C-alpha cells in the first residue's frame, strides 16, 4: 500500500501492459498522437532524467518490454525518436538488448 501526502492509506491499482510481437518476433509499438519523451543528463553525466507525458512513457515501457522479449540477438535496437518523433530537441533515444 502507498501513503499519499495527507497520510491516508491508499490501495495500489494494478494495470496490465501487453506487448504484441509481429511475425518476425519484433515488438509492435503503436504510439498515441502527441506522445512526448526526452531526456536530460545531470551530475556531470552520471544521472539520466527521462521526462515524458503519459503516451510517451507508455511507449518507452512497451519498447523496453518488447526489447526484453525479442528473440533477436543480432544487434537489433529501436530508435524511438526516429520512429515516432517524440522529442522536439532532436536527442537520440535508443533501446538495445545486451546479454
Short mmCIF file of C-alpha atoms in Angstrom, two decimals:
data_model
loop_
_atom_site.label_atom_id
_atom_site.label_comp_id
_atom_site.label_asym_id
_atom_site.label_seq_id
_atom_site.Cartn_x
_atom_site.Cartn_y
_atom_site.Cartn_z
CA UNK A 1 0.00 0.00 0.00
CA UNK A 2 1.07 3.59 -0.64
CA UNK A 3 0.68 6.58 1.59
CA UNK A 4 -0.33 9.80 -0.10
CA UNK A 5 0.76 13.26 1.06
CA UNK A 6 -2.10 13.59 3.56
CA UNK A 7 -1.19 10.39 5.41
CA UNK A 8 -4.18 8.32 4.26
CA UNK A 9 -3.52 4.77 3.17
CA UNK A 10 -4.34 4.22 -0.48
CA UNK A 11 -4.53 0.82 -2.21
CA UNK A 12 -2.25 0.31 -5.21
CA UNK A 13 -4.01 -0.19 -8.52
CA UNK A 14 -2.78 -2.98 -10.78
CA UNK A 15 -2.61 -2.45 -14.54
CA UNK A 16 -1.60 -4.79 -17.34
CA UNK A 17 0.69 -3.78 -20.20
CA UNK A 18 0.52 -6.07 -23.24
CA UNK A 19 3.22 -6.20 -25.89
CA UNK A 20 2.33 -7.65 -29.28
CA UNK A 21 5.03 -9.15 -31.48
CA UNK A 22 4.91 -9.31 -35.28
CA UNK A 23 5.68 -12.38 -37.41
CA UNK A 24 9.42 -11.71 -37.02
CA UNK A 25 9.04 -11.64 -33.22
CA UNK A 26 9.71 -7.90 -33.05
CA UNK A 27 7.59 -5.65 -30.82
CA UNK A 28 4.68 -3.76 -32.38
CA UNK A 29 4.76 -0.31 -30.81
CA UNK A 30 1.74 1.84 -31.62
CA UNK A 31 2.12 5.37 -30.30
CA UNK A 32 -0.64 7.79 -29.49
CA UNK A 33 -0.50 11.11 -31.25
CA UNK A 34 1.14 13.75 -29.10
CA UNK A 35 3.49 11.30 -27.37
CA UNK A 36 6.46 13.15 -25.90
CA UNK A 37 9.64 11.74 -24.38
CA UNK A 38 13.02 13.31 -23.88
CA UNK A 39 15.97 13.17 -21.52
CA UNK A 40 18.41 15.42 -19.70
CA UNK A 41 21.82 14.43 -18.37
CA UNK A 42 22.75 15.79 -14.93
CA UNK A 43 25.53 15.41 -12.34
CA UNK A 44 28.41 15.50 -14.80
CA UNK A 45 26.94 12.72 -16.91
CA UNK A 46 26.14 10.37 -14.03
CA UNK A 47 22.38 10.97 -13.92
CA UNK A 48 19.85 10.48 -16.70
CA UNK A 49 16.44 12.11 -16.26
CA UNK A 50 13.68 10.82 -18.57
CA UNK A 51 10.73 13.16 -19.00
CA UNK A 52 7.56 12.41 -20.90
CA UNK A 53 3.81 12.64 -20.97
CA UNK A 54 1.66 9.57 -20.35
CA UNK A 55 1.70 8.47 -24.01
CA UNK A 56 5.48 8.87 -24.27
CA UNK A 57 6.20 6.99 -21.06
CA UNK A 58 3.86 4.15 -22.12
CA UNK A 59 5.68 3.94 -25.45
CA UNK A 60 9.01 3.71 -23.60
CA UNK A 61 7.65 0.97 -21.31
CA UNK A 62 6.30 -1.04 -24.25
CA UNK A 63 9.56 -0.66 -26.15
CA UNK A 64 11.61 -1.82 -23.16
CA UNK A 65 9.35 -4.83 -22.53
CA UNK A 66 9.26 -5.69 -26.22
CA UNK A 67 13.03 -5.49 -26.44
CA UNK A 68 13.36 -7.76 -23.39
CA UNK A 69 11.13 -10.37 -25.04
CA UNK A 70 12.56 -10.24 -28.58
CA UNK A 71 14.39 -13.30 -29.85
CA UNK A 72 16.85 -11.28 -31.96
CA UNK A 73 20.47 -11.27 -30.86
CA UNK A 74 21.94 -9.58 -33.95
CA UNK A 75 22.31 -6.04 -32.64
CA UNK A 76 18.61 -5.27 -33.11
CA UNK A 77 17.66 -1.98 -31.50
CA UNK A 78 14.85 0.58 -31.57
CA UNK A 79 15.25 4.31 -32.28
CA UNK A 80 12.16 5.73 -30.58
CA UNK A 81 12.91 9.28 -31.72
CA UNK A 82 13.26 8.31 -35.41
CA UNK A 83 10.15 6.12 -35.42
CA UNK A 84 7.83 8.41 -33.53
CA UNK A 85 9.27 11.95 -33.48
CA UNK A 86 8.68 12.03 -29.74
CA UNK A 87 11.12 14.74 -28.77
CA UNK A 88 11.44 18.20 -30.25
CA UNK A 89 15.04 18.58 -29.03
CA UNK A 90 16.34 16.11 -31.61
CA UNK A 91 18.01 13.91 -28.99
CA UNK A 92 18.52 10.23 -29.76
CA UNK A 93 16.58 7.72 -27.67
CA UNK A 94 17.87 4.23 -28.41
CA UNK A 95 16.89 0.96 -26.73
CA UNK A 96 19.11 -2.10 -27.21
CA UNK A 97 19.16 -5.52 -25.57
CA UNK A 98 22.51 -6.85 -24.40
CA UNK A 99 23.28 -10.22 -22.85
#
